[in-house]
mmCIF file of C-alpha atoms in Angstrom:
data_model
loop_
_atom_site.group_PDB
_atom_site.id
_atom_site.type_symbol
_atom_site.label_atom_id
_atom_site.label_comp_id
_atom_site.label_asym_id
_atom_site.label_seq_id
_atom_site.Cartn_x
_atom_site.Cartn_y
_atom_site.Cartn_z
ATOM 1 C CA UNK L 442 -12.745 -5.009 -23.238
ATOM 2 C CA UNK L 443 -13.926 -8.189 -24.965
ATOM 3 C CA UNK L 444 -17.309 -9.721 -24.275
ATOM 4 C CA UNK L 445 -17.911 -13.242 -24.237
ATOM 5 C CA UNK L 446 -20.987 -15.039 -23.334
ATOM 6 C CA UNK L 447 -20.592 -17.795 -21.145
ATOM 7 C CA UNK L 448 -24.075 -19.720 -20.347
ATOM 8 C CA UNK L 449 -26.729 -17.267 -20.943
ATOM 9 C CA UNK L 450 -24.561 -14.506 -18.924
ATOM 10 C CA UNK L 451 -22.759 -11.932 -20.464
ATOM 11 C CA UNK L 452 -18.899 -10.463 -18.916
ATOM 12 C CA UNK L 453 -16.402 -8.567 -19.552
ATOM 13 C CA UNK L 454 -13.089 -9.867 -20.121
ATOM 14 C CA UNK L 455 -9.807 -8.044 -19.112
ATOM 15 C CA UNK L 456 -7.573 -8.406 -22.388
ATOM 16 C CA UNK L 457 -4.121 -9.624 -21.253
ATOM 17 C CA UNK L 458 -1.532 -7.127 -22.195
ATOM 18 C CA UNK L 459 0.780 -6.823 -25.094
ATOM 19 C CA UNK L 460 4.285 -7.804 -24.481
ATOM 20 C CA UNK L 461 7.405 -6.975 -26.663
ATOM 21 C CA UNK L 462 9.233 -9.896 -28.580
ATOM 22 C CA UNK L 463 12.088 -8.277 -26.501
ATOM 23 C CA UNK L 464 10.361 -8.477 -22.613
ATOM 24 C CA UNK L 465 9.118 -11.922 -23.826
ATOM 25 C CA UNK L 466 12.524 -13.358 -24.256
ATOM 26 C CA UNK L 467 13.160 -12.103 -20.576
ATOM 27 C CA UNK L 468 10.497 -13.919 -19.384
ATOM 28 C CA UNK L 469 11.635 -17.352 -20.768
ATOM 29 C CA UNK L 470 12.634 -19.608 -18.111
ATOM 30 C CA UNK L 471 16.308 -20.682 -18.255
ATOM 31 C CA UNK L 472 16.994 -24.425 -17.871
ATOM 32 C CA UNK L 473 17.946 -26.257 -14.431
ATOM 33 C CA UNK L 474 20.871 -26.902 -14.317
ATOM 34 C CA UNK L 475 22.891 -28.810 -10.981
ATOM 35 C CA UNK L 476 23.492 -27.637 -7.587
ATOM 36 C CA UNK L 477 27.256 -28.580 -8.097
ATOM 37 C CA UNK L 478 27.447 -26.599 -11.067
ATOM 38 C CA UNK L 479 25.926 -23.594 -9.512
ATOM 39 C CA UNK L 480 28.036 -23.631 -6.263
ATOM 40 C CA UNK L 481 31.211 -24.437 -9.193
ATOM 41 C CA UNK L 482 30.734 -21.477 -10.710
ATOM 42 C CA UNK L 483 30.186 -19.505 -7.980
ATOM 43 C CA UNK L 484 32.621 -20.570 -6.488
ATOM 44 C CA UNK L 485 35.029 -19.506 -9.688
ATOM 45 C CA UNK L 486 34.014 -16.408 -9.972
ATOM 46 C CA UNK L 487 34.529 -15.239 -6.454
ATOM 47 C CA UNK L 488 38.197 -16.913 -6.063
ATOM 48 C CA UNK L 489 38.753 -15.009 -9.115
ATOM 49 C CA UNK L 490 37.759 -11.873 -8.271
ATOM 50 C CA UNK L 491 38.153 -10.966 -4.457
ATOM 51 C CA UNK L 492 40.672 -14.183 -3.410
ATOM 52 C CA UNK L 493 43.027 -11.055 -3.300
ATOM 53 C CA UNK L 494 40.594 -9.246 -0.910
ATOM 54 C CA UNK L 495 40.465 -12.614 0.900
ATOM 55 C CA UNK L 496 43.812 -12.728 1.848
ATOM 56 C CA UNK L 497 44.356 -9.125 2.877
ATOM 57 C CA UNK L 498 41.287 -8.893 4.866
ATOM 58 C CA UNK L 499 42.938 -12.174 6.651
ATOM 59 C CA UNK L 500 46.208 -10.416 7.115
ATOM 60 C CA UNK L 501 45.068 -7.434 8.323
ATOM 61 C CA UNK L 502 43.364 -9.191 10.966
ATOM 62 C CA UNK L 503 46.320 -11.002 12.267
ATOM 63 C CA UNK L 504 48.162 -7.828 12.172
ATOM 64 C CA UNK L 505 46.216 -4.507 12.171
ATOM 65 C CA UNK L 506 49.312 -2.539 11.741
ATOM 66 C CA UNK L 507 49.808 -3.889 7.760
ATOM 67 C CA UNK L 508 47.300 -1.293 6.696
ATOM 68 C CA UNK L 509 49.616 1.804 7.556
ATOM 69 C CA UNK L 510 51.578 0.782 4.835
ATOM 70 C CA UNK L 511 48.705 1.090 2.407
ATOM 71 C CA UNK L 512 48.010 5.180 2.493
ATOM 72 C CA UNK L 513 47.487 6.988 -0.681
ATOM 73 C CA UNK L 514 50.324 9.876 -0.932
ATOM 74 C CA UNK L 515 51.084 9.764 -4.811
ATOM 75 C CA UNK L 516 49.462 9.693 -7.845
ATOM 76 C CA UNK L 517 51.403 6.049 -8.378
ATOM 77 C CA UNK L 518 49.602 4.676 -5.506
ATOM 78 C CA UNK L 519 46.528 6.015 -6.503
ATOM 79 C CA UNK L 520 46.552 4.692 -9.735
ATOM 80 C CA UNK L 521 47.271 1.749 -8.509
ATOM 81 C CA UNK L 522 44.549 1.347 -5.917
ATOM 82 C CA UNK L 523 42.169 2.602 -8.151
ATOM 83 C CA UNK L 524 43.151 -0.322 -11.002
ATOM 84 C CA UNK L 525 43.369 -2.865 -8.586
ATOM 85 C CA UNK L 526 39.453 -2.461 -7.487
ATOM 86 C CA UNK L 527 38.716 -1.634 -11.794
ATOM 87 C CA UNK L 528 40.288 -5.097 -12.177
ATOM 88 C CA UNK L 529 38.209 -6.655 -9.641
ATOM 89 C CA UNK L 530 34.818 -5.502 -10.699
ATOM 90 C CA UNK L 531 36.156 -6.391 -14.730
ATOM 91 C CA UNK L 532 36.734 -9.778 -13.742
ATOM 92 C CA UNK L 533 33.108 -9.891 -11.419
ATOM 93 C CA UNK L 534 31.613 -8.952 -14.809
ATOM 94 C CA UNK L 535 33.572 -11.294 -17.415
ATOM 95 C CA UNK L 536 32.743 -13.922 -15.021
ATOM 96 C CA UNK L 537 28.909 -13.584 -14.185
ATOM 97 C CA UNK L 538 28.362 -12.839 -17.723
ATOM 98 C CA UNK L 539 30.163 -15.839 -19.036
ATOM 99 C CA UNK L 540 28.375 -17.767 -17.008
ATOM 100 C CA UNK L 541 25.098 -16.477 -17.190
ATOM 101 C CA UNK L 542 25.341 -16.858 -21.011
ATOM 102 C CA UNK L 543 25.913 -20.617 -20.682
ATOM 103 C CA UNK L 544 23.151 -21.181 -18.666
ATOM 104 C CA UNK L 545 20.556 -18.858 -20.974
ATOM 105 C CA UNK L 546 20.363 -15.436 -18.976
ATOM 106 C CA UNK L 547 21.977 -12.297 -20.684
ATOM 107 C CA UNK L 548 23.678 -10.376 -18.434
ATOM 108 C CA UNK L 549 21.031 -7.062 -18.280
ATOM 109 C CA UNK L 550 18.462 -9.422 -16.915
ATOM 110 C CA UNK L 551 20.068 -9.598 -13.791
ATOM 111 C CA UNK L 552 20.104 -6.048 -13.305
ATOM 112 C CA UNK L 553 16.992 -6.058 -13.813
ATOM 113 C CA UNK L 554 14.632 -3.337 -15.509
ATOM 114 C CA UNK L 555 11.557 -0.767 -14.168
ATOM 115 C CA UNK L 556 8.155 -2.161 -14.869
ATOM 116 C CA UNK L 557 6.248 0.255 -16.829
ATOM 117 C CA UNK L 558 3.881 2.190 -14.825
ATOM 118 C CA UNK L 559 0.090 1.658 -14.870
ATOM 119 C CA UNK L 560 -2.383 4.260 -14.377
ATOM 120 C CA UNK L 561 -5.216 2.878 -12.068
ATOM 121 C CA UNK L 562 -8.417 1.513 -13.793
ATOM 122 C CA UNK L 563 -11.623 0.988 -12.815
ATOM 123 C CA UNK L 564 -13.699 -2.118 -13.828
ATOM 124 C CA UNK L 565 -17.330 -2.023 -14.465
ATOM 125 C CA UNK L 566 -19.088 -5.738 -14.836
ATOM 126 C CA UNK L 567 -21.406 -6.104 -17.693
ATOM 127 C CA UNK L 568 -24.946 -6.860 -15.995
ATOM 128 C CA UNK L 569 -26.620 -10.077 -17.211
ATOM 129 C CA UNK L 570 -29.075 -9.281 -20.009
ATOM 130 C CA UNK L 571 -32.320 -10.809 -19.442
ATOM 131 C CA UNK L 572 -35.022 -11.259 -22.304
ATOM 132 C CA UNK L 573 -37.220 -7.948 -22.647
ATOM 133 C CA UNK L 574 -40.994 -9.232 -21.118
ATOM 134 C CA UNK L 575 -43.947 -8.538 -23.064
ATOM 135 C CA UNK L 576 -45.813 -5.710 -21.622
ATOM 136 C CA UNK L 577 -49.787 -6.472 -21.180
ATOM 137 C CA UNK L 578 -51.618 -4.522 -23.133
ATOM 138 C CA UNK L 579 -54.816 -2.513 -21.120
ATOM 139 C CA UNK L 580 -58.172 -4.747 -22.365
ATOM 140 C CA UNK L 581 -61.013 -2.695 -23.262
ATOM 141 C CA UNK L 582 -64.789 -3.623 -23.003
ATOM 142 C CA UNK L 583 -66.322 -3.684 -26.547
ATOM 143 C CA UNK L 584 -67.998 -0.424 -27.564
ATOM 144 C CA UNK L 585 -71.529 -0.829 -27.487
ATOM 145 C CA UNK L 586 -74.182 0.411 -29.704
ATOM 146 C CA UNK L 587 -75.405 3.951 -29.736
ATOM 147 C CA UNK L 588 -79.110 3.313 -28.770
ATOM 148 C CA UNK L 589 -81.682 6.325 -29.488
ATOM 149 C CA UNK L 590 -83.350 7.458 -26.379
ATOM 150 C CA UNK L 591 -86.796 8.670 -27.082
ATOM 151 C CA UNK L 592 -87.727 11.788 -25.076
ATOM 152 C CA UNK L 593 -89.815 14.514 -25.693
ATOM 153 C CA UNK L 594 -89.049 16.862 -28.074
ATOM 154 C CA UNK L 595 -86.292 15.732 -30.529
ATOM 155 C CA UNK L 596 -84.256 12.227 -30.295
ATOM 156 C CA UNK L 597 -81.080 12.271 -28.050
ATOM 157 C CA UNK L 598 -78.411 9.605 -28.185
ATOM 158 C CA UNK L 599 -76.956 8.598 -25.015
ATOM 159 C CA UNK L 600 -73.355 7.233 -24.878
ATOM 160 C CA UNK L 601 -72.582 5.021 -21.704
ATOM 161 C CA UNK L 602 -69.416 5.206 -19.548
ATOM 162 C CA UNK L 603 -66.901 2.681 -20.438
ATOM 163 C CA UNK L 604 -64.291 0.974 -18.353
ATOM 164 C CA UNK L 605 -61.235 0.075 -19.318
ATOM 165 C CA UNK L 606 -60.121 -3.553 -18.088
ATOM 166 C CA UNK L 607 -56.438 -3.327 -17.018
ATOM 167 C CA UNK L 608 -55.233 -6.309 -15.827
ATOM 168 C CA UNK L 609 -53.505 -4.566 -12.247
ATOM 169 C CA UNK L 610 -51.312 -5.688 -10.794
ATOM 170 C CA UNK L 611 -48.884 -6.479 -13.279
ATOM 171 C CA UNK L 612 -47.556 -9.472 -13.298
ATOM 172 C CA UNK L 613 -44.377 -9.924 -11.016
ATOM 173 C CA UNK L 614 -40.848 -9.044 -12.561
ATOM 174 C CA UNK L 615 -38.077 -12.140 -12.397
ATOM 175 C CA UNK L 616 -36.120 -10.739 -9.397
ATOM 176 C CA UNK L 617 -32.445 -9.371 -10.562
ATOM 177 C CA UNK L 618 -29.526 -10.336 -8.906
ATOM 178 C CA UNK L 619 -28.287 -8.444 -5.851
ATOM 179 C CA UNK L 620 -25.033 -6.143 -6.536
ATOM 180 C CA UNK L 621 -22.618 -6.748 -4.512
ATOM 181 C CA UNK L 622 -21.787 -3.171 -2.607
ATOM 182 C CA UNK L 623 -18.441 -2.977 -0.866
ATOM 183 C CA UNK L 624 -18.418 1.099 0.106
ATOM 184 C CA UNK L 625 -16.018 2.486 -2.709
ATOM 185 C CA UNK L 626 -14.949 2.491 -6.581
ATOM 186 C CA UNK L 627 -13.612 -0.286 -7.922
ATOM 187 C CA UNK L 628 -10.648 0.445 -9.148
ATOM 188 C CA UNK L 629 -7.132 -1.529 -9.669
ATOM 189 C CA UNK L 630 -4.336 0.345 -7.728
ATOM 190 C CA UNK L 631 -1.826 1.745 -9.971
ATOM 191 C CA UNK L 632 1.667 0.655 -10.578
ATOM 192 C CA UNK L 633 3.955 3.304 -9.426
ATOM 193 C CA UNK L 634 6.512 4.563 -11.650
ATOM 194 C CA UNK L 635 10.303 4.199 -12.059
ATOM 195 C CA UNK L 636 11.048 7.125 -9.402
ATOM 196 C CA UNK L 637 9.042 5.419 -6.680
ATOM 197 C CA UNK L 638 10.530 1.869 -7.666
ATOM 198 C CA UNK L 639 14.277 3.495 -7.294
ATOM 199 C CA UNK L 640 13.686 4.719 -4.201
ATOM 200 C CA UNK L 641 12.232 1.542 -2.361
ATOM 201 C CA UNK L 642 14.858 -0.527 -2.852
ATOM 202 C CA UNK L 643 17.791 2.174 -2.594
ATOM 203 C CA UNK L 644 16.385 3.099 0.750
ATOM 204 C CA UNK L 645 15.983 0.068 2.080
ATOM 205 C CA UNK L 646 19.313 -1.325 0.814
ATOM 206 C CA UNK L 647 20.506 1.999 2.729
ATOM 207 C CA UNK L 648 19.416 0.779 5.877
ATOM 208 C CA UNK L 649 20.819 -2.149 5.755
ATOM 209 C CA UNK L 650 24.309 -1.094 5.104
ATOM 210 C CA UNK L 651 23.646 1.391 8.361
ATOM 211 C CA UNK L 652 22.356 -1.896 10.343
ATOM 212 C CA UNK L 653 26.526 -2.895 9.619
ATOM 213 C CA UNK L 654 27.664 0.538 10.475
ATOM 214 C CA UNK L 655 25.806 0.675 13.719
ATOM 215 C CA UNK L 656 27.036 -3.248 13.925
ATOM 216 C CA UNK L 657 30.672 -1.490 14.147
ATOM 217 C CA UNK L 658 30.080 1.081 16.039
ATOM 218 C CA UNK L 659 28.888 -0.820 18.920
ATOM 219 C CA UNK L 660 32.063 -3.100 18.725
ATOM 220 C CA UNK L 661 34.263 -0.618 18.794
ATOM 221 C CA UNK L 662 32.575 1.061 21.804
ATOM 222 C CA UNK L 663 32.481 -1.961 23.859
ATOM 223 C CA UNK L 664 35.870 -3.732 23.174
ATOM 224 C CA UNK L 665 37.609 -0.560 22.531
ATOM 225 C CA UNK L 666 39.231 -1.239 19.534
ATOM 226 C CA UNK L 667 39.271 0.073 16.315
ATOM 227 C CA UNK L 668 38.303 -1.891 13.654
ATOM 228 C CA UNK L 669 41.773 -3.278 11.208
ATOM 229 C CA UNK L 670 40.031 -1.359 8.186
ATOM 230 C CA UNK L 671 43.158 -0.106 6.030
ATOM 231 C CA UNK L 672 44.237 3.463 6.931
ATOM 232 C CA UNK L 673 44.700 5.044 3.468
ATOM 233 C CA UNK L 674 45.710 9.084 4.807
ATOM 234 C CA UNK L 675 44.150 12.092 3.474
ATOM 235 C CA UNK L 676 45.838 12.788 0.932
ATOM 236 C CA UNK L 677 43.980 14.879 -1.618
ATOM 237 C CA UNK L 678 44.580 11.953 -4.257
ATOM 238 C CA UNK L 679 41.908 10.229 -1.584
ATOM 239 C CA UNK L 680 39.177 12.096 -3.468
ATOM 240 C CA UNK L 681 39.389 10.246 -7.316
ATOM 241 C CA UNK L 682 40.424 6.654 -5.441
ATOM 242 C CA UNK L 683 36.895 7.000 -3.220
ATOM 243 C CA UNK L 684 35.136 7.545 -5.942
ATOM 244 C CA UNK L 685 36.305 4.838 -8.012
ATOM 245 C CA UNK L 686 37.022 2.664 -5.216
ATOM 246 C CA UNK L 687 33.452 3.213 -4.170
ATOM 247 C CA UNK L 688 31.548 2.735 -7.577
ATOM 248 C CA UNK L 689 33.832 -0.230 -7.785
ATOM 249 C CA UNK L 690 33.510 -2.243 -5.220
ATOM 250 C CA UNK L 691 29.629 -1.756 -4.909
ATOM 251 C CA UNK L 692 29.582 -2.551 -8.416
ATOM 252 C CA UNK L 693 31.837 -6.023 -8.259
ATOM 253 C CA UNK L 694 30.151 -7.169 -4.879
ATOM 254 C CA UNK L 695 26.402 -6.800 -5.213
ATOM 255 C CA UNK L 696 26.854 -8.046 -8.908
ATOM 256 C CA UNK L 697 28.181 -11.423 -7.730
ATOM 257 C CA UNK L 698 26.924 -11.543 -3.845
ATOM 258 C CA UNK L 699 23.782 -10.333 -4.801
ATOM 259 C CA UNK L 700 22.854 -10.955 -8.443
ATOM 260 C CA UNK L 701 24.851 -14.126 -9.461
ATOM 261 C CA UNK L 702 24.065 -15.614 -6.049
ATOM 262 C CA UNK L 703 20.534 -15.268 -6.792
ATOM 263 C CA UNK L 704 20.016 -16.091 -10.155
ATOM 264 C CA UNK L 705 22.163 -19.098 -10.043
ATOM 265 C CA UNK L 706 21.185 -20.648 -7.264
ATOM 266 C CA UNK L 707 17.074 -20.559 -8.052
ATOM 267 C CA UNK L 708 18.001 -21.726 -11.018
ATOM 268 C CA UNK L 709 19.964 -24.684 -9.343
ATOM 269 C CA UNK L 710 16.228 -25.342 -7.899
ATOM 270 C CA UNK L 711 16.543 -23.155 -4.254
ATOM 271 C CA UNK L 712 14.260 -20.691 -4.955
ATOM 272 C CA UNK L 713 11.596 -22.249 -2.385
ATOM 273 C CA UNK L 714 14.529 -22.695 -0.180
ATOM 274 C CA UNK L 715 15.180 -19.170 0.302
ATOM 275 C CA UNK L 716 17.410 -19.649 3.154
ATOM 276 C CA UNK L 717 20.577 -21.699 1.220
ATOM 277 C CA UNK L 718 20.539 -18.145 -0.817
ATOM 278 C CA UNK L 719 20.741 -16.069 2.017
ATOM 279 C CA UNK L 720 23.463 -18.807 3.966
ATOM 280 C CA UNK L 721 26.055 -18.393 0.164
ATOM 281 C CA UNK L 722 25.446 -14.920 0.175
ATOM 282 C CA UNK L 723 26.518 -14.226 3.927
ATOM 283 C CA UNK L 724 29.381 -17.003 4.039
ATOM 284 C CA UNK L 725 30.761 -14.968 0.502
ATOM 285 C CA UNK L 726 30.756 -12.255 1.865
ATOM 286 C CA UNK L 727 32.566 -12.444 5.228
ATOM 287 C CA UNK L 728 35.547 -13.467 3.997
ATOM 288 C CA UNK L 729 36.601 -10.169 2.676
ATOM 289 C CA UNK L 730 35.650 -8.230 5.329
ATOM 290 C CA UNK L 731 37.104 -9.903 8.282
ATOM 291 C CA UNK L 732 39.631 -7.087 8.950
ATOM 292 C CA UNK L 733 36.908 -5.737 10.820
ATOM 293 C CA UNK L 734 37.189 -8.475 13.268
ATOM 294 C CA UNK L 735 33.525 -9.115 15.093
ATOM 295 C CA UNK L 736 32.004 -6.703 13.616
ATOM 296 C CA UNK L 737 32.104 -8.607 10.019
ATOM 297 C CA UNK L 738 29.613 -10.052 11.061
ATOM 298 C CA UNK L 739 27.451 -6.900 11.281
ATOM 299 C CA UNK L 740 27.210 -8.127 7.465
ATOM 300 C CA UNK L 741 24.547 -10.523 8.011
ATOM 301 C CA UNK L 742 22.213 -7.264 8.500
ATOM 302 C CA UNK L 743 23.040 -5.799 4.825
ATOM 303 C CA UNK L 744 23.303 -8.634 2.894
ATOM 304 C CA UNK L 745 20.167 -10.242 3.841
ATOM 305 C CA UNK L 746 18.163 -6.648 3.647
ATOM 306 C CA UNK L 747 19.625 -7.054 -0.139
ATOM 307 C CA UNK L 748 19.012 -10.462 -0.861
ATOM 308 C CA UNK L 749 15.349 -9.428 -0.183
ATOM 309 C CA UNK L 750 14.908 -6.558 -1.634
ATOM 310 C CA UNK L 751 16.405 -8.326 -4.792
ATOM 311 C CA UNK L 752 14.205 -11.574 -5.031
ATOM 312 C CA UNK L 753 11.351 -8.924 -4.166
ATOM 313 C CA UNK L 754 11.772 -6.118 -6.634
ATOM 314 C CA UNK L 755 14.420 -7.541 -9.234
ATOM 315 C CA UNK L 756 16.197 -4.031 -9.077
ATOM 316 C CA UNK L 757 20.150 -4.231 -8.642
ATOM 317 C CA UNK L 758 20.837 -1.425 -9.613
ATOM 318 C CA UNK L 759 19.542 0.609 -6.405
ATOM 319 C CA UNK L 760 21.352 -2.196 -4.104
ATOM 320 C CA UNK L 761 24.605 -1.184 -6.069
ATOM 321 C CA UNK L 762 24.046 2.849 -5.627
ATOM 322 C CA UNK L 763 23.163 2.188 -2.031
ATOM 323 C CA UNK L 764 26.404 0.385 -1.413
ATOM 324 C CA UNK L 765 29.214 2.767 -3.700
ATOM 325 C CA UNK L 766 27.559 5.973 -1.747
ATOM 326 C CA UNK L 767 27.853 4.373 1.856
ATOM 327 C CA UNK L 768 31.792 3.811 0.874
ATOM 328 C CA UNK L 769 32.248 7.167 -0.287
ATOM 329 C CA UNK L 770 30.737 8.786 2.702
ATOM 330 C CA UNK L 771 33.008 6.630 4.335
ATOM 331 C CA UNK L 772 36.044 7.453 2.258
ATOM 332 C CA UNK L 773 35.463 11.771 2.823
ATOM 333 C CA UNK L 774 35.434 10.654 6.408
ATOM 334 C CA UNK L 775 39.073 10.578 6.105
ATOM 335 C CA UNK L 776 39.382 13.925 4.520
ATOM 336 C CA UNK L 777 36.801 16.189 6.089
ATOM 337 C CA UNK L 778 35.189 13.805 9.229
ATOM 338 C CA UNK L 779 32.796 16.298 9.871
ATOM 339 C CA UNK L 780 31.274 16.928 6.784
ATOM 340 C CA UNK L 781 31.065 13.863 6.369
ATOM 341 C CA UNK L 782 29.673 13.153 9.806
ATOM 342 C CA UNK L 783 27.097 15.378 9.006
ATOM 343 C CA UNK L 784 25.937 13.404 5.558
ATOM 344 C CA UNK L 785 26.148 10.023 6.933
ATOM 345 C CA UNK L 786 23.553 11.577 10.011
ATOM 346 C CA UNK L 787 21.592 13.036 7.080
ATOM 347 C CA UNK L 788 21.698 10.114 4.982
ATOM 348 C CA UNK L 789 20.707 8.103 8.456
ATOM 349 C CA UNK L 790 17.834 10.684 8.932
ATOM 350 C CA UNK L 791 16.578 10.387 4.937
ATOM 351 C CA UNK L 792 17.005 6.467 5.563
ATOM 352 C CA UNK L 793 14.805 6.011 8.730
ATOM 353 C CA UNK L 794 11.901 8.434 7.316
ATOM 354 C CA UNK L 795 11.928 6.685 4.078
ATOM 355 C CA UNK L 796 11.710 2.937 5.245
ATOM 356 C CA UNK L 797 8.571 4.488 7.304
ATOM 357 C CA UNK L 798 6.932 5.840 3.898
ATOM 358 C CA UNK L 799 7.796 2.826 1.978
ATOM 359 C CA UNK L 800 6.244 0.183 4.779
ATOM 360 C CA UNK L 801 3.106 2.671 4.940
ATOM 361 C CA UNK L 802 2.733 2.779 0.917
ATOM 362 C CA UNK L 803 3.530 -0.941 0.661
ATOM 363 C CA UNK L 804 1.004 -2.077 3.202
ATOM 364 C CA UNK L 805 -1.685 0.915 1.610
ATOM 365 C CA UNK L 806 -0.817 -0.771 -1.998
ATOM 366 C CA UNK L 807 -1.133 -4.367 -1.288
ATOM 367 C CA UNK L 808 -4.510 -3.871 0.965
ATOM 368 C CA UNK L 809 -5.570 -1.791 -1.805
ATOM 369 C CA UNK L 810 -4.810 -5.316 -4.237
ATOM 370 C CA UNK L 811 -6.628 -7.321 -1.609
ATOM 371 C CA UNK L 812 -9.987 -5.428 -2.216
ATOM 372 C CA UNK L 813 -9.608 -5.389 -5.320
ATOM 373 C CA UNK L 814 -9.006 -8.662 -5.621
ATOM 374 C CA UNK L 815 -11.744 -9.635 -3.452
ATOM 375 C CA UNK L 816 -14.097 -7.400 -5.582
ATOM 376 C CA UNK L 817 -13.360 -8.720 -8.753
ATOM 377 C CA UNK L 818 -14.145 -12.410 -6.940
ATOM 378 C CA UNK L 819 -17.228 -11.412 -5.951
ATOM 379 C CA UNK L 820 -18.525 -10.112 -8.966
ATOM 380 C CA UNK L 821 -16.935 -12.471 -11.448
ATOM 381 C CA UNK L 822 -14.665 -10.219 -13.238
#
């Protein structure tokens, strides 16, 4: 730590860390640009990209029984169910990276990166330095003479007692300042590493997307109907298209209903007006997923559980996992239901007992910042 001295006191000054030409380009704020342009090119990219999924989502609403003419049998129709979604999460990517570009932000900053992880560190405040007091030095009496004392016999010399004059008490001490106590070590908390920072926002992405599924469960027990969601067979050729159908679509729709929606509207100037963000989001992604009838609108639970844990953590990457393994628990459901029955109550289990340990951490870490915080106020740091 530095010291600087700052009227007579002396304290210690935290250094501010080192950042990377590369991390300091990432932290350069992009230019405003227009709420019309924003909701433009928003508004490009996702006609572009799922107008297609528009439509049939529409059509399969008006007339469930279209979607028994889309099962997977050969390897043609796998192929091409398995471009179709490639082409749709290609043209997601040309388009939020085009645009990004134009308005300053590469393309990786919306994903996101880890924040490197800090070891905790405690801080110890410099005491003032005060100037060193001259000690008194103990007086003493002069020495007096040896005087001969005549007795009888021979001379003797007598020596009298002496007595030291110290000047007791001492003189008083300037008082030092109190220290301020609080019961425990300061110390900064630590910032938790990559693993930890995964698995916060994967979880709780996780729960949202089971907040839908319960959202469609519940429909379909009380009106009795299943939901117009395409039935694709189960064929074996299922297996490579729910994969890449999975990966796909998570990819193509957090990327633009999550990340582009985000970054492009607080840059339009809504970033204290969280709740236009969260009102694009949800109307984009409705559309789509209207085959489902009511129950679309089960959506509202996932995609504002993602909108938050993006603007939170700045991690899309987790949101995007989250979403591609939902879908392909979804698509083994129609080649072994109960296996796959049996991971979705597993993933369900993992979910519930890890948004628990993430609330408990969370609150533990940010209290842990608030003492801190308060500490460091207190003593100056």
């Amino acid at each position: 730590m530095d010291h600087t001295e700052e009227q007579g006191e002396v304290r210690d000054v935290i250094p501010a860390p080192a950042v990377s030409p590369a991390r300091a380009e990432e932290t350069v704020q992009p230019a405003r640009i227009s709420p019309k342009r924003a909701f433009g090119e928003l508004g490009v990219v996702y006609f572009v990209s799922f107008g297609l999924g528009v439509v049939s989502a529409i059509g399969l609403l008006t007339d469930p029984s279209l979607g028994a003419d889309q099962q997977v049998r050969t390897w043609i129709e796998a192929a091409s169910e398995m471009m179709q979604y490639i082409m749709q999460a290609s043209a997601v990517v040309l388009g939020v990276g085009y645009f990004s570009l134009r308005r300053g932000l590469m393309l990786r900053s919306i994903f996101g990166r880890f924040t490197k992880p800090t070891p905790p560190a405690a801080y110890y405040p410099a005491q003032p330095q005060y100037a060193a007091q001259p000690q008194p030095q103990p007086q003493y009496a002069a020495q007096p003479q040896y005087q001969a004392t005549q007795y009888p016999g021979q001379p003797q010399y007598h020596q009298p007692q002496y007595q030291a004059q110290y000047p007791y008490p001492y003189p008083a001490q300037p008082g030092y300042p109190s220290y301020p106590q609080l019961g425990y070590l300061p110390t900064r908390p630590a910032e938790r590493g990559p693993g930890w920072q995964f698995a916060r926002a994967f979880f709780l992405s996780m729960a949202g997307v089971l907040a839908f599924l319960i959202t469609v469960v519940v429909y379909v027990n009380i009106t009795g109907q299943n939901s117009g969601a395409p039935d694709q067979g189960n064929s074996l050729w299922m297996v490579p298209v729910g994969i890449v159908v999975a990966l796909s679509a998570g990819f193509g729709e957090e990327v633009l209903i999550t990340g582009m929606v985000v970054t492009t509207l607080e840059q339009a100037g809504f970033a204290k007006r969280a709740w236009v963000i969260y009102l694009v989001a949800i109307a984009l992604r409705i559309p789509f997923h209207l085959y489902y009838g009511w129950a679309s609108l089960g959506v509202i639970c996932f995609t504002v559980v993602n909108i938050w844990v993006y603007r939170r953590w700045r991690l899309l990457w987790p949101i995007v996992l989250a979403h591609a393994t939902y879908d392909a628990v979804e698509f083994a459901g129609s080649l072994v239901p109960n296996l796959a029955g049996l991971a979705l109550l597993g993933l369900g289990l993992a979910t519930f007992v890890m948004t628990i340990v993430i609330a408990c951490v969370e609150l533990s870490d940010r209290s842990a910042r608030r003492r801190f915080n308060q500490w460091r106020a207190a003593v100056g740091v």
